[in-house]
PDB file of C-alpha atoms and ligand atoms in Angstrom:
ATOM      1  CA  UNK A 185       0.000   0.000   0.000  1.00  0.00           C
ATOM      2  CA  UNK A 186       2.799   2.424   0.932  1.00  0.00           C
ATOM      3  CA  UNK A 187       4.511   1.638  -2.356  1.00  0.00           C
ATOM      4  CA  UNK A 188       1.323   2.498  -4.244  1.00  0.00           C
ATOM      5  CA  UNK A 189       1.015   5.852  -2.464  1.00  0.00           C
ATOM      6  CA  UNK A 190       4.679   6.726  -2.998  1.00  0.00           C
ATOM      7  CA  UNK A 191       4.432   5.810  -6.699  1.00  0.00           C
ATOM      8  CA  UNK A 192       1.246   7.849  -7.121  1.00  0.00           C
ATOM      9  CA  UNK A 193       2.753  10.967  -5.541  1.00  0.00           C
ATOM     10  CA  UNK A 194       6.114  10.572  -7.292  1.00  0.00           C
ATOM     11  CA  UNK A 195       4.615  10.149 -10.716  1.00  0.00           C
ATOM     12  CA  UNK A 196       2.166  13.046 -10.291  1.00  0.00           C
ATOM     13  CA  UNK A 197       4.620  15.588  -8.894  1.00  0.00           C
ATOM     14  CA  UNK A 198       5.517  16.903 -12.412  1.00  0.00           C
ATOM     15  CA  UNK A 199       1.762  17.376 -12.977  1.00  0.00           C
ATOM     16  CA  UNK A 200       1.111  19.037  -9.588  1.00  0.00           C
ATOM     17  CA  UNK A 201       3.817  21.702  -9.758  1.00  0.00           C
ATOM     18  CA  UNK A 202       2.701  23.415 -13.027  1.00  0.00           C
ATOM     19  CA  UNK A 203      -0.544  24.711 -11.458  1.00  0.00           C
ATOM     20  CA  UNK A 204       1.261  26.353  -8.571  1.00  0.00           C
ATOM     21  CA  UNK A 205       4.072  27.617 -10.800  1.00  0.00           C
ATOM     22  CA  UNK A 206       1.491  29.123 -13.173  1.00  0.00           C
ATOM     23  CA  UNK A 207       0.122  31.180 -10.295  1.00  0.00           C
ATOM     24  CA  UNK A 208       3.634  32.573  -9.663  1.00  0.00           C
ATOM     25  CA  UNK A 209       4.541  33.129 -13.339  1.00  0.00           C
ATOM     26  CA  UNK A 210       1.051  34.190 -14.431  1.00  0.00           C
ATOM     27  CA  UNK A 211       0.207  37.627 -15.745  1.00  0.00           C
ATOM     28  CA  UNK A 212       0.608  39.419 -19.023  1.00  0.00           C
ATOM     29  CA  UNK A 213      -1.216  38.580 -22.209  1.00  0.00           C
ATOM     30  CA  UNK A 214      -4.100  36.111 -21.903  1.00  0.00           C
ATOM     31  CA  UNK A 215      -3.949  33.188 -24.361  1.00  0.00           C
ATOM     32  CA  UNK A 216      -7.321  34.061 -25.853  1.00  0.00           C
ATOM     33  CA  UNK A 217      -6.129  37.639 -26.434  1.00  0.00           C
ATOM     34  CA  UNK A 218      -9.471  38.861 -25.064  1.00  0.00           C
ATOM     35  CA  UNK A 219     -11.470  37.034 -27.736  1.00  0.00           C
ATOM     36  CA  UNK A 220     -15.094  36.203 -27.057  1.00  0.00           C
ATOM     37  CA  UNK A 221     -17.373  33.364 -28.095  1.00  0.00           C
ATOM     38  CA  UNK A 222     -21.141  33.886 -27.805  1.00  0.00           C
ATOM     39  CA  UNK A 223     -20.665  36.792 -25.437  1.00  0.00           C
ATOM     40  CA  UNK A 224     -18.251  34.995 -23.112  1.00  0.00           C
ATOM     41  CA  UNK A 225     -14.461  34.988 -23.046  1.00  0.00           C
ATOM     42  CA  UNK A 226     -12.888  32.007 -24.795  1.00  0.00           C
ATOM     43  CA  UNK A 227     -10.636  31.171 -21.791  1.00  0.00           C
ATOM     44  CA  UNK A 228     -10.486  34.318 -19.667  1.00  0.00           C
ATOM     45  CA  UNK A 229      -7.747  36.449 -18.099  1.00  0.00           C
ATOM     46  CA  UNK A 230      -6.709  33.616 -15.754  1.00  0.00           C
ATOM     47  CA  UNK A 231      -5.030  31.669 -18.579  1.00  0.00           C
ATOM     48  CA  UNK A 232      -1.915  33.485 -19.754  1.00  0.00           C
ATOM     49  CA  UNK A 233       0.997  32.602 -22.042  1.00  0.00           C
ATOM     50  CA  UNK A 234       3.486  33.287 -19.253  1.00  0.00           C
ATOM     51  CA  UNK A 235       1.660  31.155 -16.700  1.00  0.00           C
ATOM     52  CA  UNK A 236       1.264  28.263 -19.140  1.00  0.00           C
ATOM     53  CA  UNK A 237       4.883  28.336 -20.319  1.00  0.00           C
ATOM     54  CA  UNK A 238       6.278  28.880 -16.811  1.00  0.00           C
ATOM     55  CA  UNK A 239       4.101  26.131 -15.368  1.00  0.00           C
ATOM     56  CA  UNK A 240       5.071  23.647 -18.074  1.00  0.00           C
ATOM     57  CA  UNK A 241       8.794  24.423 -17.749  1.00  0.00           C
ATOM     58  CA  UNK A 242       8.639  24.115 -13.958  1.00  0.00           C
ATOM     59  CA  UNK A 243       6.973  20.693 -14.286  1.00  0.00           C
ATOM     60  CA  UNK A 244       9.613  19.563 -16.799  1.00  0.00           C
ATOM     61  CA  UNK A 245      12.336  20.633 -14.374  1.00  0.00           C
ATOM     62  CA  UNK A 246      10.674  18.633 -11.586  1.00  0.00           C
ATOM     63  CA  UNK A 247      10.502  15.495 -13.760  1.00  0.00           C
ATOM     64  CA  UNK A 248      14.177  15.867 -14.738  1.00  0.00           C
ATOM     65  CA  UNK A 249      15.223  16.322 -11.109  1.00  0.00           C
ATOM     66  CA  UNK A 250      13.162  13.279 -10.031  1.00  0.00           C
ATOM     67  CA  UNK A 251      14.874  11.192 -12.734  1.00  0.00           C
ATOM     68  CA  UNK A 252      18.278  12.359 -11.507  1.00  0.00           C
ATOM     69  CA  UNK A 253      17.358  11.398  -7.939  1.00  0.00           C
ATOM     70  CA  UNK A 254      16.205   7.920  -9.046  1.00  0.00           C
ATOM     71  CA  UNK A 255      19.373   7.309 -11.016  1.00  0.00           C
ATOM     72  CA  UNK A 256      21.534   8.645  -8.151  1.00  0.00           C
ATOM     73  CA  UNK A 257      19.809   6.324  -5.683  1.00  0.00           C
ATOM     74  CA  UNK A 258      19.766   3.495  -8.250  1.00  0.00           C
ATOM     75  CA  UNK A 259      16.080   3.175  -7.340  1.00  0.00           C
ATOM     76  CA  UNK A 260      14.765   2.499 -10.849  1.00  0.00           C
ATOM     77  CA  UNK A 261      13.250  -0.803  -9.719  1.00  0.00           C
ATOM     78  CA  UNK A 262      11.150   0.864  -7.024  1.00  0.00           C
ATOM     79  CA  UNK A 263      10.379   4.307  -8.399  1.00  0.00           C
ATOM     80  CA  UNK A 264       9.133   5.273 -11.860  1.00  0.00           C
ATOM     81  CA  UNK A 265      11.631   6.730 -14.330  1.00  0.00           C
ATOM     82  CA  UNK A 266      10.066   9.236 -16.725  1.00  0.00           C
ATOM     83  CA  UNK A 267      10.768   8.631 -20.426  1.00  0.00           C
ATOM     84  CA  UNK A 268      11.665  11.819 -22.308  1.00  0.00           C
ATOM     85  CA  UNK A 269       8.214  12.163 -23.908  1.00  0.00           C
ATOM     86  CA  UNK A 270       6.582  11.863 -20.474  1.00  0.00           C
ATOM     87  CA  UNK A 271       8.934  14.465 -18.964  1.00  0.00           C
ATOM     88  CA  UNK A 272       7.298  16.963 -21.332  1.00  0.00           C
ATOM     89  CA  UNK A 273       3.751  15.644 -21.663  1.00  0.00           C
ATOM     90  CA  UNK A 274       2.977  15.158 -17.964  1.00  0.00           C
ATOM     91  CA  UNK A 275       3.378  18.893 -17.185  1.00  0.00           C
ATOM     92  CA  UNK A 276       2.058  20.048 -20.564  1.00  0.00           C
ATOM     93  CA  UNK A 277      -0.993  17.787 -20.233  1.00  0.00           C
ATOM     94  CA  UNK A 278      -1.657  19.201 -16.786  1.00  0.00           C
ATOM     95  CA  UNK A 279      -1.663  22.755 -18.173  1.00  0.00           C
ATOM     96  CA  UNK A 280      -3.771  21.704 -21.164  1.00  0.00           C
ATOM     97  CA  UNK A 281      -6.378  20.044 -18.922  1.00  0.00           C
ATOM     98  CA  UNK A 282      -6.600  23.231 -16.884  1.00  0.00           C
ATOM     99  CA  UNK A 283      -7.029  25.337 -20.052  1.00  0.00           C
ATOM    100  CA  UNK A 284      -9.755  23.027 -21.317  1.00  0.00           C
ATOM    101  CA  UNK A 285     -11.566  23.245 -17.981  1.00  0.00           C
ATOM    102  CA  UNK A 286     -11.506  27.051 -18.203  1.00  0.00           C
ATOM    103  CA  UNK A 287     -12.918  26.823 -21.721  1.00  0.00           C
ATOM    104  CA  UNK A 288     -15.847  24.769 -20.390  1.00  0.00           C
ATOM    105  CA  UNK A 289     -16.246  26.979 -17.308  1.00  0.00           C
ATOM    106  CA  UNK A 290     -16.685  30.019 -19.590  1.00  0.00           C
ATOM    107  CA  UNK A 291     -19.201  28.115 -21.759  1.00  0.00           C
ATOM    108  CA  UNK A 292     -21.254  27.326 -18.619  1.00  0.00           C
ATOM    109  CA  UNK A 293     -21.149  31.024 -17.748  1.00  0.00           C
ATOM    110  CA  UNK A 294     -18.721  30.755 -14.804  1.00  0.00           C
ATOM    111  CA  UNK A 295     -16.577  33.876 -14.637  1.00  0.00           C
ATOM    112  CA  UNK A 296     -12.820  33.687 -14.197  1.00  0.00           C
ATOM    113  CA  UNK A 297     -11.880  32.513 -10.694  1.00  0.00           C
ATOM    114  CA  UNK A 298     -15.296  31.057  -9.833  1.00  0.00           C
ATOM    115  CA  UNK A 299     -14.852  27.594  -8.303  1.00  0.00           C
ATOM    116  CA  UNK A 300     -16.279  24.470  -9.907  1.00  0.00           C
ATOM    117  CA  UNK A 301     -15.663  21.752  -7.292  1.00  0.00           C
ATOM    118  CA  UNK A 302     -14.342  18.556  -8.814  1.00  0.00           C
ATOM    119  CA  UNK A 303     -13.415  20.069 -12.157  1.00  0.00           C
ATOM    120  CA  UNK A 304     -10.872  22.487 -10.618  1.00  0.00           C
ATOM    121  CA  UNK A 305      -9.189  19.693  -8.640  1.00  0.00           C
ATOM    122  CA  UNK A 306      -9.048  17.018 -11.325  1.00  0.00           C
ATOM    123  CA  UNK A 307      -8.899  18.794 -14.709  1.00  0.00           C
ATOM    124  CA  UNK A 308      -5.097  18.714 -14.765  1.00  0.00           C
ATOM    125  CA  UNK A 309      -5.007  15.031 -13.729  1.00  0.00           C
ATOM    126  CA  UNK A 310      -7.189  14.059 -16.675  1.00  0.00           C
ATOM    127  CA  UNK A 311      -5.132  16.203 -19.080  1.00  0.00           C
ATOM    128  CA  UNK A 312      -1.821  14.817 -17.836  1.00  0.00           C
ATOM    129  CA  UNK A 313      -2.906  11.166 -17.919  1.00  0.00           C
ATOM    130  CA  UNK A 314      -4.508  11.508 -21.351  1.00  0.00           C
ATOM    131  CA  UNK A 315      -1.404  12.946 -22.977  1.00  0.00           C
ATOM    132  CA  UNK A 316       0.858  10.392 -21.280  1.00  0.00           C
ATOM    133  CA  UNK A 317      -1.277   7.449 -22.408  1.00  0.00           C
ATOM    134  CA  UNK A 318      -1.057   8.859 -25.955  1.00  0.00           C
ATOM    135  CA  UNK A 319       2.735   9.311 -26.078  1.00  0.00           C
ATOM    136  CA  UNK A 320       3.828   6.387 -23.868  1.00  0.00           C
ATOM    137  CA  UNK A 321       1.045   3.762 -23.648  1.00  0.00           C
ATOM    138  CA  UNK A 322       3.295   0.925 -22.440  1.00  0.00           C
ATOM    139  CA  UNK A 323       4.952   3.014 -19.751  1.00  0.00           C
ATOM    140  CA  UNK A 324       1.501   4.280 -18.727  1.00  0.00           C
ATOM    141  CA  UNK A 325       0.249   0.705 -18.341  1.00  0.00           C
ATOM    142  CA  UNK A 326       3.247  -0.261 -16.199  1.00  0.00           C
ATOM    143  CA  UNK A 327       3.066   2.712 -13.840  1.00  0.00           C
ATOM    144  CA  UNK A 328      -0.593   3.703 -13.688  1.00  0.00           C
ATOM    145  CA  UNK A 329      -2.083   0.522 -12.259  1.00  0.00           C
ATOM    146  CA  UNK A 330      -5.667   0.718 -11.000  1.00  0.00           C
ATOM    147  CA  UNK A 331      -4.591   1.106  -7.327  1.00  0.00           C
ATOM    148  CA  UNK A 332      -2.218   3.940  -8.310  1.00  0.00           C
ATOM    149  CA  UNK A 333      -4.985   5.700 -10.250  1.00  0.00           C
ATOM    150  CA  UNK A 334      -7.373   5.246  -7.309  1.00  0.00           C
ATOM    151  CA  UNK A 335      -4.872   6.835  -4.906  1.00  0.00           C
ATOM    152  CA  UNK A 336      -4.319   9.719  -7.355  1.00  0.00           C
ATOM    153  CA  UNK A 337      -8.061  10.404  -7.610  1.00  0.00           C
ATOM    154  CA  UNK A 338      -8.432  10.510  -3.809  1.00  0.00           C
ATOM    155  CA  UNK A 339      -5.216  12.313  -2.832  1.00  0.00           C
ATOM    156  CA  UNK A 340      -5.031  14.930  -5.607  1.00  0.00           C
ATOM    157  CA  UNK A 341      -8.118  16.978  -4.638  1.00  0.00           C
ATOM    158  CA  UNK A 342      -6.935  17.083  -1.007  1.00  0.00           C
ATOM    159  CA  UNK A 343      -3.405  18.161  -1.979  1.00  0.00           C
ATOM    160  CA  UNK A 344      -4.603  20.649  -4.581  1.00  0.00           C
ATOM    161  CA  UNK A 345      -7.011  22.292  -2.160  1.00  0.00           C
ATOM    162  CA  UNK A 346      -4.419  22.520   0.638  1.00  0.00           C
ATOM    163  CA  UNK A 347      -1.813  24.011  -1.716  1.00  0.00           C
ATOM    164  CA  UNK A 348      -4.291  26.588  -2.995  1.00  0.00           C
ATOM    165  CA  UNK A 349      -5.450  27.558   0.490  1.00  0.00           C
ATOM    166  CA  UNK A 350      -1.779  27.997   1.457  1.00  0.00           C
ATOM    167  CA  UNK A 351      -1.120  30.074  -1.697  1.00  0.00           C
ATOM    168  CA  UNK A 352      -4.175  32.187  -0.835  1.00  0.00           C
ATOM    169  CA  UNK A 353      -3.028  32.790   2.727  1.00  0.00           C
ATOM    170  CA  UNK A 354       0.456  33.812   1.571  1.00  0.00           C
ATOM    171  CA  UNK A 355      -1.281  36.232  -0.788  1.00  0.00           C
ATOM    172  CA  UNK A 356      -0.155  34.601  -4.039  1.00  0.00           C
ATOM    173  CA  UNK A 357      -3.668  33.693  -5.108  1.00  0.00           C
ATOM    174  CA  UNK A 358      -6.895  35.716  -5.134  1.00  0.00           C
ATOM    175  CA  UNK A 359      -9.170  32.816  -4.245  1.00  0.00           C
ATOM    176  CA  UNK A 360      -8.560  29.834  -1.942  1.00  0.00           C
ATOM    177  CA  UNK A 361      -9.309  27.181  -4.597  1.00  0.00           C
TER     178      UNK A 361
HETATM  179  N1  CTP B   6      -2.473  31.060 -14.473  1.00  0.00           N
HETATM  180  C1  CTP B   6      -1.959  31.493 -15.705  1.00  0.00           C
HETATM  181  N2  CTP B   6      -1.974  30.651 -16.787  1.00  0.00           N
HETATM  182  C2  CTP B   6      -2.485  29.385 -16.699  1.00  0.00           C
HETATM  183  C3  CTP B   6      -3.016  28.933 -15.468  1.00  0.00           C
HETATM  184  C4  CTP B   6      -3.007  29.805 -14.376  1.00  0.00           C
HETATM  185  O1  CTP B   6      -1.485  32.613 -15.811  1.00  0.00           O
HETATM  186  N3  CTP B   6      -2.468  28.588 -17.778  1.00  0.00           N
HETATM  187  C5  CTP B   6      -2.427  31.975 -13.303  1.00  0.00           C
HETATM  188  C6  CTP B   6      -3.472  33.098 -13.425  1.00  0.00           C
HETATM  189  O2  CTP B   6      -2.928  34.235 -12.811  1.00  0.00           O
HETATM  190  C7  CTP B   6      -4.635  32.532 -12.622  1.00  0.00           C
HETATM  191  C8  CTP B   6      -3.939  31.805 -11.492  1.00  0.00           C
HETATM  192  O3  CTP B   6      -2.748  31.269 -12.103  1.00  0.00           O
HETATM  193  O4  CTP B   6      -5.492  33.513 -12.150  1.00  0.00           O
HETATM  194  C9  CTP B   6      -4.773  30.710 -10.852  1.00  0.00           C
HETATM  195  O5  CTP B   6      -5.051  29.683 -11.773  1.00  0.00           O
HETATM  196  P1  CTP B   6      -6.519  29.057 -11.919  1.00  0.00           P
HETATM  197  O6  CTP B   6      -7.151  28.868 -10.599  1.00  0.00           O
HETATM  198  O7  CTP B   6      -6.391  27.900 -12.832  1.00  0.00           O
HETATM  199  O8  CTP B   6      -7.256  30.230 -12.751  1.00  0.00           O
HETATM  200  P2  CTP B   6      -8.521  31.134 -12.378  1.00  0.00           P
HETATM  201  O9  CTP B   6      -8.039  32.557 -12.243  1.00  0.00           O
HETATM  202  O10 CTP B   6      -9.276  30.537 -11.269  1.00  0.00           O
HETATM  203  O11 CTP B   6      -9.360  31.093 -13.719  1.00  0.00           O
HETATM  204  P3  CTP B   6     -10.418  29.977 -14.198  1.00  0.00           P
HETATM  205  O12 CTP B   6     -11.743  30.363 -13.634  1.00  0.00           O
HETATM  206  O13 CTP B   6     -10.355  30.084 -15.669  1.00  0.00           O
HETATM  207  O14 CTP B   6      -9.936  28.647 -13.707  1.00  0.00           O
HETATM  208 MG1   MG B   7      -9.299  28.879 -10.090  1.00  0.00          MG
END
């Protein structure tokens, strides 16, 4: 059981960090450039080029560092090693999932920053896993066993919420979710 939890957290770390990094890097030009669709913003001011690029790069850095740690500890039999495609797609998928969620939030008439419980906590998980299964299906099958996925689905919302409440209290984020 402990091994499943450690694997789940280890493998998701490069998908967790981009969200928080995006909050730090965010600002500047929104991706949708202010464009509207049926009277609503396409994505909104909360999705910026800087936040998306900074978040993705931060996640890539995390994956690279985790790989270095595994190789240093010679722990490749116990901990997942990220293939190069996954190093990029895990963080990028996380950012993409978050963008897609904002697209749907705007379509449902939710303004930027309004919470949608469930979607806000799991959008980046779905995006990250989808892209990884596309670029590295065999690796995905080895690492993301059903118990690992179950742990991810339970632990991620708790972690995400705690991180965002912390970021809110420090004053980095405008809303605590
Ligand atoms: N951010 C960004 N670019 C992204 C994701 C996030 O710049 N691709 C920054 C923005 O400053 C954003 C903050 O991180 O306001 C918090 O992210 P999030 O909660 O995902 O955005 P919201 O502002 O809540 O907007 P939305 O309602 O669209 O989720
Ligand atoms: Mg939000």
